mmCIF file of C-alpha atoms in Angstrom:
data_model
loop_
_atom_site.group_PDB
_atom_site.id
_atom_site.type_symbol
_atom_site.label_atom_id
_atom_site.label_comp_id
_atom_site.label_asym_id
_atom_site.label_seq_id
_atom_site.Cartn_x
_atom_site.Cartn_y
_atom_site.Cartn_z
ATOM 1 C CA UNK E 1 0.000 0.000 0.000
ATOM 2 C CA UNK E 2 1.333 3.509 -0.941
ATOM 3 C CA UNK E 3 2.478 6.337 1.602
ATOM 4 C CA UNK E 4 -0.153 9.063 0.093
ATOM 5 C CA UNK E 5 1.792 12.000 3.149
ATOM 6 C CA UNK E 6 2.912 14.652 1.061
ATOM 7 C CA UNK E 7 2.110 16.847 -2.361
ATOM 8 C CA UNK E 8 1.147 15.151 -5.797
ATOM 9 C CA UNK E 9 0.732 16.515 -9.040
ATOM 10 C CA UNK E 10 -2.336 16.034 -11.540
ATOM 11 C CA UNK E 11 -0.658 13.829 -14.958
ATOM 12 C CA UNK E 12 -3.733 12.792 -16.357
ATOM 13 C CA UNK E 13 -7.333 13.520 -16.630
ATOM 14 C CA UNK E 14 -10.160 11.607 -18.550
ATOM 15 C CA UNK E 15 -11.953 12.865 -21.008
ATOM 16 C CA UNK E 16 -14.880 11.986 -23.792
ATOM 17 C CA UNK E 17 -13.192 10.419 -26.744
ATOM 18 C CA UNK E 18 -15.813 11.114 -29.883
ATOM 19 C CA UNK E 19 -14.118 9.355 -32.149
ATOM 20 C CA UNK E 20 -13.887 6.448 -30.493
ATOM 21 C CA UNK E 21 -17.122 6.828 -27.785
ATOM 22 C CA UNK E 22 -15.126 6.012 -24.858
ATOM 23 C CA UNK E 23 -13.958 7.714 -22.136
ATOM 24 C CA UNK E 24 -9.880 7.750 -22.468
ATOM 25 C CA UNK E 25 -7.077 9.264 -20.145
ATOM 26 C CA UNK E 26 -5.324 12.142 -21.070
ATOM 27 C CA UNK E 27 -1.594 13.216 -19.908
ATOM 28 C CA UNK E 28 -2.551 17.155 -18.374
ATOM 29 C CA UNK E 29 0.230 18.706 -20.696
ATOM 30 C CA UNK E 30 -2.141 16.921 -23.585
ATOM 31 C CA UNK E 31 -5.237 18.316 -22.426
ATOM 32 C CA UNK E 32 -3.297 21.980 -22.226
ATOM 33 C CA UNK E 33 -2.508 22.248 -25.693
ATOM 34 C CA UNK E 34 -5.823 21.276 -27.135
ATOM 35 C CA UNK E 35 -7.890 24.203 -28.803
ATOM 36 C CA UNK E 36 -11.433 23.383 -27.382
ATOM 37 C CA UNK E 37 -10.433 22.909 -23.584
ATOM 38 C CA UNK E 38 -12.477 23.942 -20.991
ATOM 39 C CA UNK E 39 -10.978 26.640 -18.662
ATOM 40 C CA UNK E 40 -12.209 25.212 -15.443
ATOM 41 C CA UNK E 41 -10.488 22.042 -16.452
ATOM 42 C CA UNK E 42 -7.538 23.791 -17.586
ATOM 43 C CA UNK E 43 -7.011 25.849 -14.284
ATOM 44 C CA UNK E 44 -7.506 22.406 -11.914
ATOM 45 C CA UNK E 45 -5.112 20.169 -13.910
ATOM 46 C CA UNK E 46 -2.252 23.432 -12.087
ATOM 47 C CA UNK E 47 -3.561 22.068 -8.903
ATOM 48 C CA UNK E 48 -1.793 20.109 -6.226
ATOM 49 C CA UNK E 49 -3.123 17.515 -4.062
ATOM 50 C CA UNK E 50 -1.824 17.613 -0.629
ATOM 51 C CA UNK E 51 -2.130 14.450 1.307
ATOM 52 C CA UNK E 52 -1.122 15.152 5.523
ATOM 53 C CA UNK E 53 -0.500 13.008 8.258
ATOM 54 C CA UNK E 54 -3.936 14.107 10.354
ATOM 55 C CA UNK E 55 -6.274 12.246 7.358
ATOM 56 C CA UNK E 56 -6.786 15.584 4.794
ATOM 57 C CA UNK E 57 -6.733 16.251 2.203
ATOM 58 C CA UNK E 58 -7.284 19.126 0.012
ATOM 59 C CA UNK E 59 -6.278 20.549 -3.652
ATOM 60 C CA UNK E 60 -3.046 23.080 -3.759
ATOM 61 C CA UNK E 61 -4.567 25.983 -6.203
ATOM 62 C CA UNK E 62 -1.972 28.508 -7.778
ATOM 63 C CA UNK E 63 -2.555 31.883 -6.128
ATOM 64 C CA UNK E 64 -4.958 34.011 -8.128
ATOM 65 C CA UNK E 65 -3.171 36.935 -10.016
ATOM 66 C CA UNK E 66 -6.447 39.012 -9.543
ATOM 67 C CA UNK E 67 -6.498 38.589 -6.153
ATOM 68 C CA UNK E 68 -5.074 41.588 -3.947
ATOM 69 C CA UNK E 69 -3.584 41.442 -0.224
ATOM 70 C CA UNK E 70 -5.932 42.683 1.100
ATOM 71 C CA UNK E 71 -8.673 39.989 -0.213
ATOM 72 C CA UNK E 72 -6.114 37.222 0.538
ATOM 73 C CA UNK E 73 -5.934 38.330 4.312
ATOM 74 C CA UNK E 74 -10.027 38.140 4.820
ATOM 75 C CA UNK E 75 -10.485 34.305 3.265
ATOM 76 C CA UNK E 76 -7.347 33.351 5.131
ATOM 77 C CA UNK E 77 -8.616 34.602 8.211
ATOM 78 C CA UNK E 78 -12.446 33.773 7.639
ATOM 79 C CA UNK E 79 -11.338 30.215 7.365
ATOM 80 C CA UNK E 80 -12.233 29.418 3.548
ATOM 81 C CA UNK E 81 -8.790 29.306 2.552
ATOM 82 C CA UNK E 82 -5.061 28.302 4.132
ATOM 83 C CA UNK E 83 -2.144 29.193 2.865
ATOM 84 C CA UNK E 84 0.400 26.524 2.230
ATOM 85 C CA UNK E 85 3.992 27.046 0.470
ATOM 86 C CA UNK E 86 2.392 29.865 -1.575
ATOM 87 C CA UNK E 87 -0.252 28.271 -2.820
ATOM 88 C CA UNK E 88 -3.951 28.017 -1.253
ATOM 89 C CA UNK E 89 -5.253 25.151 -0.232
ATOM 90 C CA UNK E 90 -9.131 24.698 -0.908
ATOM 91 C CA UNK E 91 -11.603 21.977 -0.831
ATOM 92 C CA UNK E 92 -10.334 19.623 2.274
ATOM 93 C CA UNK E 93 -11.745 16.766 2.693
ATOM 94 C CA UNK E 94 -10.186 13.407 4.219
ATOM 95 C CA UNK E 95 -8.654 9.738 3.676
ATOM 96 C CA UNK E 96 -7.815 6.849 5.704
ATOM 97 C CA UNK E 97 -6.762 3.475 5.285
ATOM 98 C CA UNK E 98 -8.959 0.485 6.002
ATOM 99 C CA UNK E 99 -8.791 -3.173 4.814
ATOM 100 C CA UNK E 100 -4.999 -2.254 3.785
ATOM 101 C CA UNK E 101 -6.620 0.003 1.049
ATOM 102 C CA UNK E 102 -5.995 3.740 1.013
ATOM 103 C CA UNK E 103 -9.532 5.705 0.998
ATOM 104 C CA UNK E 104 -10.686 9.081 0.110
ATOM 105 C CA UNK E 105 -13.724 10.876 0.864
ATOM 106 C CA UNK E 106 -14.799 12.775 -2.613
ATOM 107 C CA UNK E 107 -17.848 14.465 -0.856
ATOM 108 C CA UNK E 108 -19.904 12.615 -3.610
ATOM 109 C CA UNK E 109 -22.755 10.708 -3.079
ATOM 110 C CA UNK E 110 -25.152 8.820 -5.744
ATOM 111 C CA UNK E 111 -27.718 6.328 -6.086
ATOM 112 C CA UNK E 112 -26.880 3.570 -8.787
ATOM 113 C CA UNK E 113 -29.447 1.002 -9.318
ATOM 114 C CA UNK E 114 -31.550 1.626 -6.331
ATOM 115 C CA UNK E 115 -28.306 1.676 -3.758
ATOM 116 C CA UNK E 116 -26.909 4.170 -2.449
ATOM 117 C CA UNK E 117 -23.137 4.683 -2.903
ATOM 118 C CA UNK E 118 -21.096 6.737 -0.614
ATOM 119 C CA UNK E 119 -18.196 9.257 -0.917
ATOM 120 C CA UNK E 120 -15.527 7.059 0.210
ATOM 121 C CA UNK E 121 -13.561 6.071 -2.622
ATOM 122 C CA UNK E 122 -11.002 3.536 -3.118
ATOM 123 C CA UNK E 123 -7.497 5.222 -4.092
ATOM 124 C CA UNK E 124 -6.207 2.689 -7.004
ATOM 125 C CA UNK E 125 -2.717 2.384 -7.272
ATOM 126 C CA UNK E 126 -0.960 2.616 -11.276
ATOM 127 C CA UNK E 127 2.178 1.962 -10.605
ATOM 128 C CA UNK E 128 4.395 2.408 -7.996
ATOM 129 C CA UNK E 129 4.086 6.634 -7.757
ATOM 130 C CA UNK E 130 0.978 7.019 -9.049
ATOM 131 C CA UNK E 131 -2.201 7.046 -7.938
ATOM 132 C CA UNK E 132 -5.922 7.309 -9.644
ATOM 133 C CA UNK E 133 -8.727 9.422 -7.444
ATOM 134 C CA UNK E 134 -11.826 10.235 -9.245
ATOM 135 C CA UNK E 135 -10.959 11.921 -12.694
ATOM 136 C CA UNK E 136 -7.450 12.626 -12.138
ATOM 137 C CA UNK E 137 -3.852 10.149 -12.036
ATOM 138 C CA UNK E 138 -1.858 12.120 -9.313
ATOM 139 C CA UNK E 139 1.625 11.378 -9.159
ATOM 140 C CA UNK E 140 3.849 11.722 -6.133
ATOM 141 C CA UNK E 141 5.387 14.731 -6.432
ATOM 142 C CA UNK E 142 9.621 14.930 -6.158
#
């Protein structure tokens, strides 16, 4: 089972093949140079995930260019942002490890077939840095 402590990148995405009808994985710096991307997209595949030792999680996001000192000080100190190594870190959530499987908590819930699936997902492991959580590959950053 991996050690997921620390900061990992975003490699790969999936996204709608139409030529072929499938969904496919994408390396990020793929997705980047297409013409058609979508921005949101674009902007998350910059992120970090940040794995720590007290079971969060949360999603490293580039500071804003837009964003003055002054607005930076009020959603640091209102709580809806931290500020790690220069970078904010936004949408915490939290994993664990049970069974010998490493687990995150997506926040998503769903109903598929008449049961009810919860937000705990299973972390699948590529290879041996890399790691595959809900529409992204993340690998373990250097």
């Amino acid at each position: 089972m991996m050690n997921l402590i620390g900061k990992w990148n975003i490699v790969e995405t999936i996204q709608y093949n139409e030529k072929k009808g499938s969904m496919d994985w994408v390396k990020a710096e793929d997705y980047l140079a297409q013409d058609d991307l979508d921005r949101e997209m674009a902007e998350m595949l910059k992120y970090q995930v940040l794995f720590e030792e007290d079971g969060s999680f949360g999603f490293l996001m580039p500071m804003p260019e837009d964003i003055s000192q002054k607005e930076l000080d009020e959603a640091v100190a209102s709580g809806e942002f931290e500020l790690r190594d220069g970078m904010l870190l936004v949408d915490k959530h939290h994993w664990k490890v049970e069974n010998g499987k490493n687990l995150a908590d997506t926040g998503h819930e769903a109903e598929v077939m008449g049961e009810k699936i919860g937000p705990w997902e299973e972390l699948k492991e590529i290879d041996a840095d890399t790691i595959e959580m809900m529409m992204f590959r993340l690998r373990k950053a250097e």
